[in-house]
mmCIF file of C-alpha atoms in Angstrom:
data_model
loop_
_atom_site.group_PDB
_atom_site.id
_atom_site.type_symbol
_atom_site.label_atom_id
_atom_site.label_comp_id
_atom_site.label_asym_id
_atom_site.label_seq_id
_atom_site.Cartn_x
_atom_site.Cartn_y
_atom_site.Cartn_z
ATOM 1 C CA MET A 1 87.573 102.232 98.833
ATOM 2 C CA PRO A 2 90.412 99.706 99.448
ATOM 3 C CA MET A 3 91.267 99.205 103.106
ATOM 4 C CA LYS A 4 94.815 99.053 104.409
ATOM 5 C CA ARG A 5 95.946 95.792 105.918
ATOM 6 C CA VAL A 6 97.158 95.694 109.489
ATOM 7 C CA GLU A 7 98.445 92.874 111.659
ATOM 8 C CA ARG A 8 95.509 90.589 112.268
ATOM 9 C CA PRO A 9 94.253 90.894 115.851
ATOM 10 C CA SER A 10 92.433 88.287 117.890
ATOM 11 C CA SER A 11 88.915 89.015 116.603
ATOM 12 C CA LEU A 12 87.172 90.346 113.517
ATOM 13 C CA THR A 13 85.609 93.106 115.600
ATOM 14 C CA GLU A 14 89.048 94.267 116.703
ATOM 15 C CA LEU A 15 90.309 94.042 113.121
ATOM 16 C CA ALA A 16 87.415 96.146 111.829
ATOM 17 C CA TYR A 17 87.928 98.682 114.621
ATOM 18 C CA ARG A 18 91.654 99.050 113.984
ATOM 19 C CA GLN A 19 91.306 99.356 110.223
ATOM 20 C CA LEU A 20 88.486 101.895 110.373
ATOM 21 C CA ARG A 21 90.219 103.942 113.069
ATOM 22 C CA MET A 22 93.411 104.010 111.033
ATOM 23 C CA GLU A 23 91.538 105.128 107.927
ATOM 24 C CA LEU A 24 89.766 107.866 109.874
ATOM 25 C CA LEU A 25 93.011 109.216 111.327
ATOM 26 C CA ASP A 26 94.663 108.968 107.918
ATOM 27 C CA GLY A 27 92.084 111.327 106.454
ATOM 28 C CA GLN A 28 90.552 108.713 104.159
ATOM 29 C CA PHE A 29 87.037 109.818 105.065
ATOM 30 C CA ALA A 30 85.812 113.406 105.001
ATOM 31 C CA ALA A 31 84.105 115.054 107.965
ATOM 32 C CA GLY A 32 80.376 114.510 107.632
ATOM 33 C CA GLU A 33 80.809 111.599 105.204
ATOM 34 C CA ARG A 34 78.304 108.795 105.633
ATOM 35 C CA LEU A 35 79.796 105.323 106.090
ATOM 36 C CA SER A 36 77.827 102.196 105.266
ATOM 37 C CA VAL A 37 78.095 99.007 107.305
ATOM 38 C CA VAL A 38 77.286 96.957 104.222
ATOM 39 C CA ALA A 39 79.843 98.668 101.970
ATOM 40 C CA LEU A 40 82.678 98.563 104.493
ATOM 41 C CA ALA A 41 81.952 94.966 105.471
ATOM 42 C CA GLY A 42 82.270 94.055 101.801
ATOM 43 C CA ALA A 43 85.521 96.022 101.428
ATOM 44 C CA MET A 44 87.027 94.245 104.422
ATOM 45 C CA GLY A 45 85.713 90.825 103.469
ATOM 46 C CA MET A 46 83.768 90.200 106.641
ATOM 47 C CA SER A 47 80.187 90.084 107.893
ATOM 48 C CA ARG A 48 78.300 93.166 109.040
ATOM 49 C CA SER A 49 78.357 92.328 112.763
ATOM 50 C CA PRO A 50 82.034 93.165 113.460
ATOM 51 C CA VAL A 51 81.802 96.349 111.393
ATOM 52 C CA ARG A 52 78.683 97.403 113.269
ATOM 53 C CA ALA A 53 80.465 96.715 116.576
ATOM 54 C CA ALA A 54 83.451 98.769 115.382
ATOM 55 C CA PHE A 55 81.097 101.648 114.544
ATOM 56 C CA GLU A 56 79.773 101.527 118.093
ATOM 57 C CA ARG A 57 83.255 101.672 119.577
ATOM 58 C CA LEU A 58 84.354 104.506 117.310
ATOM 59 C CA SER A 59 81.167 106.385 118.173
ATOM 60 C CA SER A 60 81.985 106.044 121.878
ATOM 61 C CA GLU A 61 85.350 107.686 121.097
ATOM 62 C CA GLY A 62 83.650 110.599 119.368
ATOM 63 C CA LEU A 63 84.998 109.751 115.914
ATOM 64 C CA LEU A 64 81.672 108.654 114.409
ATOM 65 C CA SER A 65 78.019 109.461 114.956
ATOM 66 C CA GLN A 66 75.813 106.425 114.424
ATOM 67 C CA ILE A 67 72.758 106.621 112.216
ATOM 68 C CA GLN A 68 69.562 105.473 113.849
ATOM 69 C CA GLY A 69 68.820 101.868 112.946
ATOM 70 C CA GLY A 70 72.469 100.789 112.902
ATOM 71 C CA SER A 71 72.878 100.805 109.119
ATOM 72 C CA GLY A 72 75.781 103.207 109.135
ATOM 73 C CA ALA A 73 77.482 106.196 110.701
ATOM 74 C CA VAL A 74 78.672 109.696 109.885
ATOM 75 C CA VAL A 75 82.257 110.855 110.345
ATOM 76 C CA SER A 76 82.295 113.372 113.163
ATOM 77 C CA ALA A 77 82.958 117.029 112.383
ATOM 78 C CA PRO A 78 83.962 118.706 115.678
ATOM 79 C CA SER A 79 83.057 122.361 116.020
ATOM 80 C CA HIS A 80 85.759 124.937 116.706
ATOM 81 C CA GLU A 81 84.707 125.041 120.341
ATOM 82 C CA GLU A 82 84.856 121.255 120.664
ATOM 83 C CA LEU A 83 88.287 121.183 119.071
ATOM 84 C CA LEU A 84 89.608 123.915 121.373
ATOM 85 C CA ASN A 85 88.279 121.997 124.375
ATOM 86 C CA ALA A 86 90.020 118.837 123.179
ATOM 87 C CA LEU A 87 93.271 120.730 122.644
ATOM 88 C CA ALA A 88 93.120 122.204 126.138
ATOM 89 C CA VAL A 89 92.838 118.729 127.630
ATOM 90 C CA ARG A 90 95.461 117.294 125.312
ATOM 91 C CA ALA A 91 97.980 119.997 126.289
ATOM 92 C CA VAL A 92 97.760 119.016 129.955
ATOM 93 C CA LEU A 93 97.960 115.293 129.209
ATOM 94 C CA GLU A 94 100.849 115.637 126.754
ATOM 95 C CA GLY A 95 102.732 117.662 129.345
ATOM 96 C CA LEU A 96 102.151 114.997 131.976
ATOM 97 C CA ALA A 97 103.274 112.259 129.590
ATOM 98 C CA ALA A 98 106.524 114.089 128.838
ATOM 99 C CA ARG A 99 107.186 114.727 132.532
ATOM 100 C CA LEU A 100 106.630 111.085 133.458
ATOM 101 C CA ALA A 101 108.612 109.725 130.499
ATOM 102 C CA ALA A 102 111.678 111.964 130.851
ATOM 103 C CA PRO A 103 113.420 110.094 133.689
ATOM 104 C CA GLN A 104 112.552 106.679 132.251
ATOM 105 C CA LEU A 105 113.861 106.983 128.695
ATOM 106 C CA THR A 106 116.811 104.780 127.744
ATOM 107 C CA GLU A 107 119.474 105.541 125.157
ATOM 108 C CA ARG A 108 117.592 103.234 122.820
ATOM 109 C CA ASP A 109 114.388 105.205 123.394
ATOM 110 C CA LEU A 110 116.147 108.486 122.685
ATOM 111 C CA THR A 111 117.688 107.085 119.511
ATOM 112 C CA LYS A 112 114.246 105.988 118.350
ATOM 113 C CA LEU A 113 112.735 109.386 119.158
ATOM 114 C CA GLU A 114 115.548 111.115 117.256
ATOM 115 C CA GLN A 115 114.820 108.896 114.253
ATOM 116 C CA ILE A 116 111.104 109.708 114.429
ATOM 117 C CA HIS A 117 111.931 113.407 114.687
ATOM 118 C CA GLN A 118 114.201 113.215 111.639
ATOM 119 C CA ASN A 119 111.424 111.470 109.708
ATOM 120 C CA PHE A 120 109.044 114.263 110.710
ATOM 121 C CA GLU A 121 111.505 116.937 109.632
ATOM 122 C CA SER A 122 112.069 115.160 106.317
ATOM 123 C CA ALA A 123 108.336 114.825 105.628
ATOM 124 C CA VAL A 124 107.800 118.516 106.366
ATOM 125 C CA ALA A 125 110.700 119.494 104.105
ATOM 126 C CA ARG A 126 109.073 117.502 101.281
ATOM 127 C CA ASP A 127 105.670 119.076 102.021
ATOM 128 C CA ASP A 128 104.324 115.556 102.557
ATOM 129 C CA THR A 129 101.525 116.586 104.896
ATOM 130 C CA LYS A 130 99.992 113.125 105.160
ATOM 131 C CA ARG A 131 103.305 111.528 106.147
ATOM 132 C CA ALA A 132 104.090 114.406 108.500
ATOM 133 C CA ARG A 133 100.796 113.938 110.333
ATOM 134 C CA ARG A 134 101.504 110.257 110.849
ATOM 135 C CA VAL A 135 105.029 110.804 112.155
ATOM 136 C CA ASP A 136 103.900 113.707 114.324
ATOM 137 C CA LEU A 137 101.463 111.383 116.075
ATOM 138 C CA GLU A 138 104.095 108.622 116.256
ATOM 139 C CA PHE A 139 106.418 110.976 118.161
ATOM 140 C CA HIS A 140 103.789 111.832 120.758
ATOM 141 C CA GLN A 141 102.621 108.245 121.123
ATOM 142 C CA TYR A 142 106.153 106.976 121.652
ATOM 143 C CA VAL A 143 106.632 109.434 124.506
ATOM 144 C CA GLN A 144 103.318 108.598 126.154
ATOM 145 C CA ALA A 145 104.007 104.862 125.856
ATOM 146 C CA ARG A 146 107.132 105.411 127.984
ATOM 147 C CA ALA A 147 105.257 107.354 130.667
ATOM 148 C CA GLY A 148 104.318 104.181 132.518
ATOM 149 C CA ASN A 149 100.690 105.174 133.054
ATOM 150 C CA GLY A 150 98.043 103.167 131.214
ATOM 151 C CA VAL A 151 95.195 105.478 132.190
ATOM 152 C CA LEU A 152 97.071 108.436 130.734
ATOM 153 C CA VAL A 153 97.706 106.572 127.484
ATOM 154 C CA GLU A 154 94.033 105.615 127.194
ATOM 155 C CA HIS A 155 92.825 109.187 127.582
ATOM 156 C CA LEU A 156 95.517 110.618 125.332
ATOM 157 C CA ASP A 157 94.672 108.158 122.557
ATOM 158 C CA ARG A 158 91.086 109.342 122.641
ATOM 159 C CA VAL A 159 91.743 113.079 122.706
ATOM 160 C CA GLN A 160 94.544 112.852 120.128
ATOM 161 C CA ALA A 161 92.175 111.138 117.706
ATOM 162 C CA GLN A 162 89.551 113.846 118.212
ATOM 163 C CA VAL A 163 92.113 116.579 117.557
ATOM 164 C CA ILE A 164 93.462 114.861 114.434
ATOM 165 C CA LEU A 165 89.985 114.377 113.019
ATOM 166 C CA GLY A 166 89.077 117.978 113.836
ATOM 167 C CA THR A 167 92.119 119.497 112.144
ATOM 168 C CA TYR A 168 91.869 117.770 108.769
ATOM 169 C CA SER A 169 89.667 120.561 107.457
ATOM 170 C CA THR A 170 92.224 123.191 108.497
ATOM 171 C CA ALA A 171 95.220 124.122 106.370
ATOM 172 C CA TRP A 172 98.150 122.646 108.254
ATOM 173 C CA GLY A 173 101.036 123.129 105.851
ATOM 174 C CA SER A 174 102.658 126.245 107.277
ATOM 175 C CA SER A 175 102.293 125.103 110.882
ATOM 176 C CA GLN A 176 104.314 121.944 110.287
ATOM 177 C CA HIS A 177 107.560 123.889 110.009
ATOM 178 C CA ARG A 178 107.043 125.472 113.400
ATOM 179 C CA ALA A 179 106.037 122.126 114.870
ATOM 180 C CA VAL A 180 109.421 120.667 113.862
ATOM 181 C CA ALA A 181 111.236 123.150 116.092
ATOM 182 C CA GLU A 182 108.778 122.501 118.919
ATOM 183 C CA HIS A 183 109.346 118.748 118.704
ATOM 184 C CA ALA A 184 113.079 119.441 118.818
ATOM 185 C CA ASP A 185 112.595 121.360 122.080
ATOM 186 C CA ILE A 186 110.661 118.454 123.591
ATOM 187 C CA LEU A 187 113.314 115.976 122.474
ATOM 188 C CA LYS A 188 116.126 118.116 123.896
ATOM 189 C CA ALA A 189 114.454 118.222 127.309
ATOM 190 C CA LEU A 190 113.761 114.488 127.222
ATOM 191 C CA ALA A 191 117.369 113.741 126.277
ATOM 192 C CA ALA A 192 118.512 115.792 129.247
ATOM 193 C CA GLY A 193 116.159 113.877 131.522
ATOM 194 C CA ASP A 194 114.647 117.195 132.599
ATOM 195 C CA ALA A 195 111.039 116.364 133.522
ATOM 196 C CA ALA A 196 109.991 119.965 134.166
ATOM 197 C CA ASP A 197 111.421 121.282 130.893
ATOM 198 C CA ALA A 198 109.937 118.357 128.959
ATOM 199 C CA GLU A 199 106.502 119.065 130.382
ATOM 200 C CA GLU A 200 106.800 122.776 129.637
ATOM 201 C CA ALA A 201 107.942 122.138 126.042
ATOM 202 C CA ALA A 202 105.106 119.681 125.393
ATOM 203 C CA VAL A 203 102.447 122.014 126.796
ATOM 204 C CA ARG A 204 103.888 124.959 124.851
ATOM 205 C CA HIS A 205 103.779 122.901 121.642
ATOM 206 C CA LEU A 206 100.047 122.210 122.055
ATOM 207 C CA HIS A 207 99.296 125.794 123.036
ATOM 208 C CA ASN A 208 101.127 126.968 119.907
ATOM 209 C CA LEU A 209 99.139 124.519 117.803
ATOM 210 C CA THR A 210 95.956 125.979 119.268
ATOM 211 C CA GLY A 211 97.115 129.456 118.339
ATOM 212 C CA ARG A 212 97.945 128.410 114.797
ATOM 213 C CA LEU A 213 94.525 126.872 114.330
ATOM 214 C CA GLN A 214 92.845 130.025 115.576
ATOM 215 C CA GLU A 215 94.941 132.062 113.133
ATOM 216 C CA ALA A 216 93.876 129.764 110.286
ATOM 217 C CA TRP A 217 90.224 130.083 111.251
ATOM 218 C CA SER A 218 90.393 133.868 111.480
ATOM 219 C CA SER A 219 91.993 134.177 108.049
ATOM 220 C CA ALA A 220 89.698 131.671 106.336
ATOM 221 C CA PRO A 221 87.372 133.179 103.685
#
């Protein structure tokens, strides 16, 4: 499978990590799929060592489960309970990120967030689920990057990735339309500089996502 190119980082291990993580979050690998160190090293044009090191890092994030012997790994398939636990944590962290970011956002930040939101709305209108997922995450990551708390960003990155990986097997199409309105509520509170309202809107968005997933699970054949 061809790998997407990203800006070359300082080491091959970091390059392998970034590329594989991006492919995982882009839905390029199915839950439970076995990944080979040899095959991926060949696809990325590098030796096995950096790919193996990337597998270890992704395993520590809960995105892969390494196969004994170090020859490969399996894409994680979180259970419903694990996904609900991750969503519960993410809701609190997303709320905190919005609260901390609200008073710090500049006009330039708000313009950028409005552009991201419009891209999300456009992707949803076109039923471009893959694009919508990417822009959805971009919106949340832009807010958390402006929160001014590196520890928060680190933990959110991890739990966001687990949630994204865990929801690829769930029909997400209908929920995107409701998510657009929820993002608009978050953006409105951020634009007003209202930390409390921003936190409440962000937490409500994640709680609603949890409810939509549970609805999808209950109606699944």
